[in-house]
mmCIF file of C-alpha atoms in Angstrom:
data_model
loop_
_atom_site.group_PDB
_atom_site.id
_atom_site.type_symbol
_atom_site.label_atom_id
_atom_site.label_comp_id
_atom_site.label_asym_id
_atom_site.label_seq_id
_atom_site.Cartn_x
_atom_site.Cartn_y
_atom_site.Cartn_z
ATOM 1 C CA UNK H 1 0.000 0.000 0.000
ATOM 2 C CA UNK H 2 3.030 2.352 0.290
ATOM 3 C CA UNK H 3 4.881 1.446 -2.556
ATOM 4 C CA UNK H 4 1.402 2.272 -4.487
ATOM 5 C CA UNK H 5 0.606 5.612 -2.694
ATOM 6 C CA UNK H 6 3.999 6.582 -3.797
ATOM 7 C CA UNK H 7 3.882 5.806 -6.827
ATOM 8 C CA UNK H 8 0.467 7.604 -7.397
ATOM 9 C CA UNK H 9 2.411 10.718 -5.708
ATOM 10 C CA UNK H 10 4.983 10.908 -7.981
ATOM 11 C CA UNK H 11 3.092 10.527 -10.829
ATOM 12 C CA UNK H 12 0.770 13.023 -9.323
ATOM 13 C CA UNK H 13 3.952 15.675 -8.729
ATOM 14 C CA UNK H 14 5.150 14.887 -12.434
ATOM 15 C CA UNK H 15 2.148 15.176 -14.199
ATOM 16 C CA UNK H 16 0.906 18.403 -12.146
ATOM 17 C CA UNK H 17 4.753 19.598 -13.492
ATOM 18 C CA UNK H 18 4.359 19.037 -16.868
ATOM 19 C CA UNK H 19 0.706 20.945 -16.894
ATOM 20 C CA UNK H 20 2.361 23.683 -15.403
ATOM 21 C CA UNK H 21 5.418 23.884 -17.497
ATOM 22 C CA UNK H 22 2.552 23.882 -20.800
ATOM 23 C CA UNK H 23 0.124 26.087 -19.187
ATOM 24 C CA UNK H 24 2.597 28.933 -18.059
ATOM 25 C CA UNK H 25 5.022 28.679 -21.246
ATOM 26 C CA UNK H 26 2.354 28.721 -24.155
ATOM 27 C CA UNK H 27 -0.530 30.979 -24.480
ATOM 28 C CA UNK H 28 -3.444 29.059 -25.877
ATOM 29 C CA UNK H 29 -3.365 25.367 -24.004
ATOM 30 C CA UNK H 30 -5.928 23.115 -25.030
ATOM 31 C CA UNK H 31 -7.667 19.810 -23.938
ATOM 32 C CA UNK H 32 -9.393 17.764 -26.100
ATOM 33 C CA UNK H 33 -11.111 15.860 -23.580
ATOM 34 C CA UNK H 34 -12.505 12.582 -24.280
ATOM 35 C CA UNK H 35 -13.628 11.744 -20.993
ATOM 36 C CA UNK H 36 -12.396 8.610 -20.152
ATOM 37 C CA UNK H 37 -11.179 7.841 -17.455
ATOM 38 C CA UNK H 38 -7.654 8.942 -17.812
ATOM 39 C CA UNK H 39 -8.949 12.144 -19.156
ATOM 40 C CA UNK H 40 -11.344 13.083 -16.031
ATOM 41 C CA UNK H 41 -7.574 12.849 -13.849
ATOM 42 C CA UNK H 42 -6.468 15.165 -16.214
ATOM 43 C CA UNK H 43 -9.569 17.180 -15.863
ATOM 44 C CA UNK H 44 -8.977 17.066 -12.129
ATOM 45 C CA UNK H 45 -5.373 17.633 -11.787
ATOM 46 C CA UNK H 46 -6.043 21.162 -14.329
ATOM 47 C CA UNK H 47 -8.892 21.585 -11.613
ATOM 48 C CA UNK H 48 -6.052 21.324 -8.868
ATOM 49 C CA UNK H 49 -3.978 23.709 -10.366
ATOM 50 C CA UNK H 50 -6.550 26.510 -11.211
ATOM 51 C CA UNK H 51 -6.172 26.743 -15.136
ATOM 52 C CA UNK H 52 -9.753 25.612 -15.620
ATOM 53 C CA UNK H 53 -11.870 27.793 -13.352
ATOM 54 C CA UNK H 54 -9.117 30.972 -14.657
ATOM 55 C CA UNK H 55 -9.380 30.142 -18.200
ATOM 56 C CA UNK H 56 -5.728 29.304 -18.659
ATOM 57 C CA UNK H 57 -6.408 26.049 -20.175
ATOM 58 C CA UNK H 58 -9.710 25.752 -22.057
ATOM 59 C CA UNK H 59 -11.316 22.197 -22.413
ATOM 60 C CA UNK H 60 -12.367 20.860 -25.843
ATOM 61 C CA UNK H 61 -15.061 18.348 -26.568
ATOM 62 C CA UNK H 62 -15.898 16.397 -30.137
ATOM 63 C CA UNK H 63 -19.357 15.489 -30.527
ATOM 64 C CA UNK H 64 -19.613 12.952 -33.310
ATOM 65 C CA UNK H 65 -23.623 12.824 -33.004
ATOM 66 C CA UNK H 66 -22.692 9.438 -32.058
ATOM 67 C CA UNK H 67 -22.103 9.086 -28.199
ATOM 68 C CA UNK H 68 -23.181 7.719 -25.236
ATOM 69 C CA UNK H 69 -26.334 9.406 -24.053
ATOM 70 C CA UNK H 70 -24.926 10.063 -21.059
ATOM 71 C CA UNK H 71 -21.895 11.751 -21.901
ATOM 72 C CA UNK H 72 -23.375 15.290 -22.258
ATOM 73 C CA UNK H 73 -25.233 15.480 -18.878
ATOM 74 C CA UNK H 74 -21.516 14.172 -17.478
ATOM 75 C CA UNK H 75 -19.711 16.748 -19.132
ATOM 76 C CA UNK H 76 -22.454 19.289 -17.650
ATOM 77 C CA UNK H 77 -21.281 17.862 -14.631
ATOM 78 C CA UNK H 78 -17.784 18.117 -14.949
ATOM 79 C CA UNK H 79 -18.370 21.905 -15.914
ATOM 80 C CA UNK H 80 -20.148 22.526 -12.572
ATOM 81 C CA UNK H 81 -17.945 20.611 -10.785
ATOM 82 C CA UNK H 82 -14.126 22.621 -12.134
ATOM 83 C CA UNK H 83 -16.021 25.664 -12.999
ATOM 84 C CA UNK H 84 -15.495 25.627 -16.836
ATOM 85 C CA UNK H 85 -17.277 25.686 -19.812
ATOM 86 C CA UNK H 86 -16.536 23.351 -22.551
ATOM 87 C CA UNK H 87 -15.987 24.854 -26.308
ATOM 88 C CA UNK H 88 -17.661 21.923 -28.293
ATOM 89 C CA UNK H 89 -17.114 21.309 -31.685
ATOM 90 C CA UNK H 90 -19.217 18.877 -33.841
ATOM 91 C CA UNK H 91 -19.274 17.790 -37.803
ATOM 92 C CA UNK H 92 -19.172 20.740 -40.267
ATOM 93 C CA UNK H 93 -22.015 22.601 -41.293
ATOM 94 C CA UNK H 94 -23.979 20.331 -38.858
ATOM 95 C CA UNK H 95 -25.431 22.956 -35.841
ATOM 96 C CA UNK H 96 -27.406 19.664 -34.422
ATOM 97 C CA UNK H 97 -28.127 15.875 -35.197
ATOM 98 C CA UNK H 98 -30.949 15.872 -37.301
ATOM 99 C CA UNK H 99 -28.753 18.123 -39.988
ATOM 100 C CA UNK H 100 -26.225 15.803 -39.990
ATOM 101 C CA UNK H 101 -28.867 12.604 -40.351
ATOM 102 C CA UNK H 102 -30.066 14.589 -42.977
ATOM 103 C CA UNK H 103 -27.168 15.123 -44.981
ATOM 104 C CA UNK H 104 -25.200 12.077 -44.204
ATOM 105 C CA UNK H 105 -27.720 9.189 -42.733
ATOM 106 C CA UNK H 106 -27.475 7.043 -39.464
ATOM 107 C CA UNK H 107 -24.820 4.800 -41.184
ATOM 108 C CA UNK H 108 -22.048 6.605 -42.813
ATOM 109 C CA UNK H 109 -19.761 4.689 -40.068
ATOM 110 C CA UNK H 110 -20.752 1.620 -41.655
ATOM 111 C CA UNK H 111 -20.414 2.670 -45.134
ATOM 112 C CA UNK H 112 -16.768 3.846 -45.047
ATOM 113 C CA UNK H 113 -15.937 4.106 -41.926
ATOM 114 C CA UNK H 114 -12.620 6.357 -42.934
ATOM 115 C CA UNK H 115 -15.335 8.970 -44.107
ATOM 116 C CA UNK H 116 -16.932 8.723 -40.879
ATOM 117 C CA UNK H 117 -14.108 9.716 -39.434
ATOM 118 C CA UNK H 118 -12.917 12.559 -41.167
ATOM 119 C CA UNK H 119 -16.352 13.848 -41.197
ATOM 120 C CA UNK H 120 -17.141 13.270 -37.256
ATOM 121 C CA UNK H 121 -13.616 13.051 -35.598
ATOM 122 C CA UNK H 122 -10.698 14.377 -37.448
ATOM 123 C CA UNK H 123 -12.114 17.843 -38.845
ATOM 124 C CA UNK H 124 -14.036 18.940 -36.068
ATOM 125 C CA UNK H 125 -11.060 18.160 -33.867
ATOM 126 C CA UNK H 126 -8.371 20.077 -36.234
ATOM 127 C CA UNK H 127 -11.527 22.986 -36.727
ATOM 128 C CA UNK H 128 -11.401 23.093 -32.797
ATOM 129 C CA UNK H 129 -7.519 23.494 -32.565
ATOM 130 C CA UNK H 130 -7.752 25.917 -35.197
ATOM 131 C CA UNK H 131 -10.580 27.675 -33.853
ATOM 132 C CA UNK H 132 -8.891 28.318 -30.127
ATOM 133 C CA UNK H 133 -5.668 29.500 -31.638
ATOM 134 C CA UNK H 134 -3.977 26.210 -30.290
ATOM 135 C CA UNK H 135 -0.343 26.275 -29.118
ATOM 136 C CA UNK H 136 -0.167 23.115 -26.918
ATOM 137 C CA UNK H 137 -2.469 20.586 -27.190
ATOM 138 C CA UNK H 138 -2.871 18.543 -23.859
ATOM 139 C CA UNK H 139 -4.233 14.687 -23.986
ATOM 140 C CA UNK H 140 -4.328 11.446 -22.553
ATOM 141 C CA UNK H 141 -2.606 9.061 -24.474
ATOM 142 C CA UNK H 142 -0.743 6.638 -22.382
ATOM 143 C CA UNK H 143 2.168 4.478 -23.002
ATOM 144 C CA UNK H 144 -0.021 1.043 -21.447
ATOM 145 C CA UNK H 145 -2.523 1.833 -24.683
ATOM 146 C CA UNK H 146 -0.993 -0.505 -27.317
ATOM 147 C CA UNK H 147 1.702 -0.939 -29.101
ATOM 148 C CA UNK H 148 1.216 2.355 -30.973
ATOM 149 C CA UNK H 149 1.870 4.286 -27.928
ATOM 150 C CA UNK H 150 4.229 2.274 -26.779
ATOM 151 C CA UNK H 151 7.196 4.394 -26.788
ATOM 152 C CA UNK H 152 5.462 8.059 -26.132
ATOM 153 C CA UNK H 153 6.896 10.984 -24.296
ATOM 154 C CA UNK H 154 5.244 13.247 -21.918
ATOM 155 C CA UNK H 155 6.274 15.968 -24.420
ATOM 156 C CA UNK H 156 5.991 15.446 -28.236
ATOM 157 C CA UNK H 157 5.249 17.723 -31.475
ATOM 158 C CA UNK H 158 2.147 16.577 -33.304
ATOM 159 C CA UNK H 159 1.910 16.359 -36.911
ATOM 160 C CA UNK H 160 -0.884 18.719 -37.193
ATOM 161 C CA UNK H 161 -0.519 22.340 -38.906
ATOM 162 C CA UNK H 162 2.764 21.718 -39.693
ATOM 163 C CA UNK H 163 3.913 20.898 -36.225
ATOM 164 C CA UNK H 164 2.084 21.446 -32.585
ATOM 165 C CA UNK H 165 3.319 21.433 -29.721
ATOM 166 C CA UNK H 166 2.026 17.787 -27.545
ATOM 167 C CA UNK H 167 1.966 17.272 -24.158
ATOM 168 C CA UNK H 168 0.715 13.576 -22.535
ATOM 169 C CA UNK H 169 1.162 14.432 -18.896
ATOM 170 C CA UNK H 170 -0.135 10.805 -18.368
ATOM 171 C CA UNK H 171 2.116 8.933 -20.465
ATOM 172 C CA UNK H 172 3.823 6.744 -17.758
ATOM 173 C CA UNK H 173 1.041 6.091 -15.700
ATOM 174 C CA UNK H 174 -1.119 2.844 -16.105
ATOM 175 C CA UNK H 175 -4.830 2.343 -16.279
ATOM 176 C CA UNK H 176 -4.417 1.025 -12.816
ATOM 177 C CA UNK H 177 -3.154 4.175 -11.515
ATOM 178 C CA UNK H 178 -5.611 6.157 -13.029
ATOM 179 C CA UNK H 179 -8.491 4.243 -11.496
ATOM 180 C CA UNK H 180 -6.666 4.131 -7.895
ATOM 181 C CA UNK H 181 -5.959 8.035 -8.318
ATOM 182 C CA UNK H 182 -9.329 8.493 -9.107
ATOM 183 C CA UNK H 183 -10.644 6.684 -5.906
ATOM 184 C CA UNK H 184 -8.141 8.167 -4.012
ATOM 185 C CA UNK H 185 -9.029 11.504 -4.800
ATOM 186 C CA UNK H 186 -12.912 11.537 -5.408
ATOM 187 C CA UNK H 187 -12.228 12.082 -9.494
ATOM 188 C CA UNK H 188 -15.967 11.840 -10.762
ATOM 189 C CA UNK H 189 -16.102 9.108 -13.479
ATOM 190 C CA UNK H 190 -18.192 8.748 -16.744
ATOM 191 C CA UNK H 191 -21.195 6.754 -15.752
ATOM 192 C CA UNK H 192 -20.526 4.046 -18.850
ATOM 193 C CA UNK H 193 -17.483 3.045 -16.841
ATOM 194 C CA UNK H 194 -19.119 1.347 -14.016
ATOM 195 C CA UNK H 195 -21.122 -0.753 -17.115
ATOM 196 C CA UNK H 196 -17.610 -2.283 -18.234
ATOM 197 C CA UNK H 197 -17.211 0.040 -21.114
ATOM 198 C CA UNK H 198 -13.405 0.845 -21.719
ATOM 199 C CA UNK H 199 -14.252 4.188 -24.186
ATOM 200 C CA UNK H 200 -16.691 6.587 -23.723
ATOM 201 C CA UNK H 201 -16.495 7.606 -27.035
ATOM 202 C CA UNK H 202 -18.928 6.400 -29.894
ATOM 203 C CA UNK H 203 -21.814 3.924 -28.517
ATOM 204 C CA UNK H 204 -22.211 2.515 -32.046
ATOM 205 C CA UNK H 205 -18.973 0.427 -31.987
ATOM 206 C CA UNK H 206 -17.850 0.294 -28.067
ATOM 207 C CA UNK H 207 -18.492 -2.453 -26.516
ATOM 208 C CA UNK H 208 -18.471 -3.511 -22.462
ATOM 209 C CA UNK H 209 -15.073 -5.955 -22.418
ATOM 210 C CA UNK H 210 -12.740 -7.906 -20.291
ATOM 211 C CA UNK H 211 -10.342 -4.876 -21.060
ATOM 212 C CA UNK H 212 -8.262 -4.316 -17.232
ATOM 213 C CA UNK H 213 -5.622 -6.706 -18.389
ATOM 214 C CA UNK H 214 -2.229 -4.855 -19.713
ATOM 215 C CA UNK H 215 -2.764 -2.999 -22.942
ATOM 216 C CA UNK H 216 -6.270 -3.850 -22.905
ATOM 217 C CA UNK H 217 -8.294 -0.885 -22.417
ATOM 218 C CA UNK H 218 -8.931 0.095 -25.652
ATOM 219 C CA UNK H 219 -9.922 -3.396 -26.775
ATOM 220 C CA UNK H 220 -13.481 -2.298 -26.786
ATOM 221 C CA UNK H 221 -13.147 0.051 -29.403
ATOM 222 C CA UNK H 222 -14.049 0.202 -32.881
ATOM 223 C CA UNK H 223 -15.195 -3.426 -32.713
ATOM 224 C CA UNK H 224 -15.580 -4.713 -35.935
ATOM 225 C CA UNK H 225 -14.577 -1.789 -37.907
ATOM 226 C CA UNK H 226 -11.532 -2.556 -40.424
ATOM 227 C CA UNK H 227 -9.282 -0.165 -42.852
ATOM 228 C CA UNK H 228 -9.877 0.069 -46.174
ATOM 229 C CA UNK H 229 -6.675 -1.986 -46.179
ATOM 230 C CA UNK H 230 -8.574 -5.018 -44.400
ATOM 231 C CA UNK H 231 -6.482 -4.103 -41.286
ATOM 232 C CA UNK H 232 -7.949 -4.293 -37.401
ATOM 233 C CA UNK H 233 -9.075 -0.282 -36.992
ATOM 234 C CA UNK H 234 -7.239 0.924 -33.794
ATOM 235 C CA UNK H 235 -7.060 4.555 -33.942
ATOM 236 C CA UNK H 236 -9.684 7.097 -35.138
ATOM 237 C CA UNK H 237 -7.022 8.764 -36.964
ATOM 238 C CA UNK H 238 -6.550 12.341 -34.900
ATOM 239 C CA UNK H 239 -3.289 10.867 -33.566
ATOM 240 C CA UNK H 240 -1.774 9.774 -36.530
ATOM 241 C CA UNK H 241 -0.135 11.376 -39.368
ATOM 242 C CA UNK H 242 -2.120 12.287 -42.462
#
């Protein structure tokens, strides 16, 4: 029980660092927050440190049209809860759902899925960067994801806009950690995560999963969805080049 409470402070003291190093050396930080479960510690540590009720670091939320019904309301909770308000950013030309049933169906995701996610994902996320003059974009990407985060930094450049600065102040911690941090310190969770579900982000292809072991956590994810290569789909394609 030591050796774990230490742990969890150290990673607490090095990730509260590295938010501090982005927020007070760039100008416009940004989290795109997802809302799982690694992202609500991040939400709580910028709560710790002030940035969200001041403004310093503004929060940024995708809505694909496509997730969990109770993701909103949680956000709305979140906001109440760190004293922020969330700039949300959704698919182009789209101002609600129906417009984008109307103009693209209920089942674009099924009939290329790489469509989907340039449409639902990728633009609105670069739009939102864009938008909110982005110097340093914070996330949660962790090294325990997969094999294609296997060797992250806490501090990277993204290939987006012909370089952005990248900080993953969680990229040593493990899913573990995240979930004993969050008990530790009363971090409020999203409520899909007490159902098994390992993503909170689109309901259409997440499924509840045996997903604590190592490495596992985003095994619920785009179930069934392949590239148009015939390869397993494992990343939505905001974090990759291209």
């Amino acid at each position: 029980e030591k050796a774990k409470a230490d742990r969890l402070a150290h990673l607490e003291a090095q990730s509260l660092e590295a938010l501090t190093l982005a927020a007070e050396n760039y100008e416009k930080a940004v989290f795109p927050n997802a809302m799982i479960v690694g992202d609500c510690v991040i939400t709580h540590l910028l709560g710790k440190l002030g940035y969200l009720e001041s403004g310093k670091v503004k929060i940024m939320v995708v809505d694909t049209y496509h997730l969990f019904d109770s993701t909103m309301p949680f956000l709305e909770s979140l906001e109440a809860k760190y004293k922020f308000k969330a700039e949300i950013f959704g698919p182009a030309d789209c101002e609600d759902k129906d417009v984008y049933l109307k103009k693209f169906g209920d089942k674009l995701w099924v009939a290329d899925v790489e469509q989907y996610d340039k449409v639902c994902k990728v633009e609105p996320f670069q739009r939102g960067l864009k938008t909110l003059e982005t110097d340093v974009m914070i996330n949660g990407r962790r090294r325990d994801h997969g094999a294609e985060r296997a060797y992250i930094d806490i501090a990277e450049v993204a290939p987006i806009g012909g370089g952005l600065a990248k900080l993953n102040p969680l990229a040593y911690w493990t899913l573990e950690d995240c979930f004993d941090y969050a008990a530790a310190n009363g971090v409020p969770l999203h409520p899909t995560v007490a159902l098994g579900y390992p993503s909170q982000g689109d309901y259409k292809d997440t499924v509840p999963a045996i997903w604590l072991d190592y490495g596992n956590e985003r095994k619920g994810r785009f179930v069934g969805l392949v590239n148009k290569d015939g390869s397993a789909k494992t990343e939505c394609g905001i974090h990759v080049a291209g």
